Amino acid sequence: MEEPRSNEIPPNGPDIEVRVREEVARGSVSRDRATRFYDRIRTSIHEFNEGKGVVGKTAEYLMLVPDMFMLLWRLTTDSRVAGKDKVLLGTAIAYFILPFDLVPEAIVGPIGYLDDLVFAVYVLNKILTSTDISILRQHWSGDGDVLETIQRVLTTADTLVETNVASRLKKMLKRS
């Protein structure tokens, strides 16, 4: 199979959603392939931040997006994670992939992944009641401690996305 395309950003910014869909369409992902996917997404967001001059907390939180996606993905394949939790994790993965969400990436670009990030941490926080934190730590690719990262995003959720978006994301999770 042909190797991934270059990391150059198209004129309208990185099309992360297309890359995510391509990976899902390919079926199960080996650890090596997942790592390459993670690296491509991370590079694309980094280049977007640099190219658009995105700095500070927004850039920091955008860089968490690929880390959270990979964490969700890895947890869904871990036999130590309960089936009911895998359903929630799958919901969060689908939220990343589906083009129709509360802040659509197709309209606002990678900034639209902030609501996906918030939803992911709501899901991760919820599964912590039945999944040992050491499992999350084992699968975490990001910097720092995953639990501290989850708490930091939860604390700032209303500033990352509008308060009404954060409220709707919480309601979606309660229905699950």
mmCIF file of N, CA, C and O in Angstrom, residues 1 34 49 74 166:
data_model
loop_
_atom_site.group_PDB
_atom_site.id
_atom_site.type_symbol
_atom_site.label_atom_id
_atom_site.label_comp_id
_atom_site.label_asym_id
_atom_site.label_seq_id
_atom_site.Cartn_x
_atom_site.Cartn_y
_atom_site.Cartn_z
ATOM 1 N N MET A 1 0.840 -1.179 0.000
ATOM 2 C CA MET A 1 0.000 0.000 0.000
ATOM 3 C C MET A 1 0.882 1.238 0.000
ATOM 4 O O MET A 1 1.924 1.271 0.616
ATOM 5 N N ALA A 34 -0.525 3.420 13.584
ATOM 6 C CA ALA A 34 -1.172 4.403 14.465
ATOM 7 C C ALA A 34 -0.186 5.506 14.839
ATOM 8 O O ALA A 34 -0.552 6.683 14.870
ATOM 9 N N ASN A 49 -0.852 25.899 13.288
ATOM 10 C CA ASN A 49 -0.602 26.887 14.341
ATOM 11 C C ASN A 49 0.477 27.868 13.915
ATOM 12 O O ASN A 49 0.325 29.077 14.098
ATOM 13 N N ARG A 74 -6.623 3.830 21.215
ATOM 14 C CA ARG A 74 -5.906 2.754 21.917
ATOM 15 C C ARG A 74 -6.768 2.116 23.000
ATOM 16 O O ARG A 74 -6.722 0.898 23.200
ATOM 17 N N ALA A 166 -20.441 23.616 25.330
ATOM 18 C CA ALA A 166 -19.993 22.726 26.392
ATOM 19 C C ALA A 166 -21.187 22.052 27.073
ATOM 20 O O ALA A 166 -21.162 20.852 27.344
#
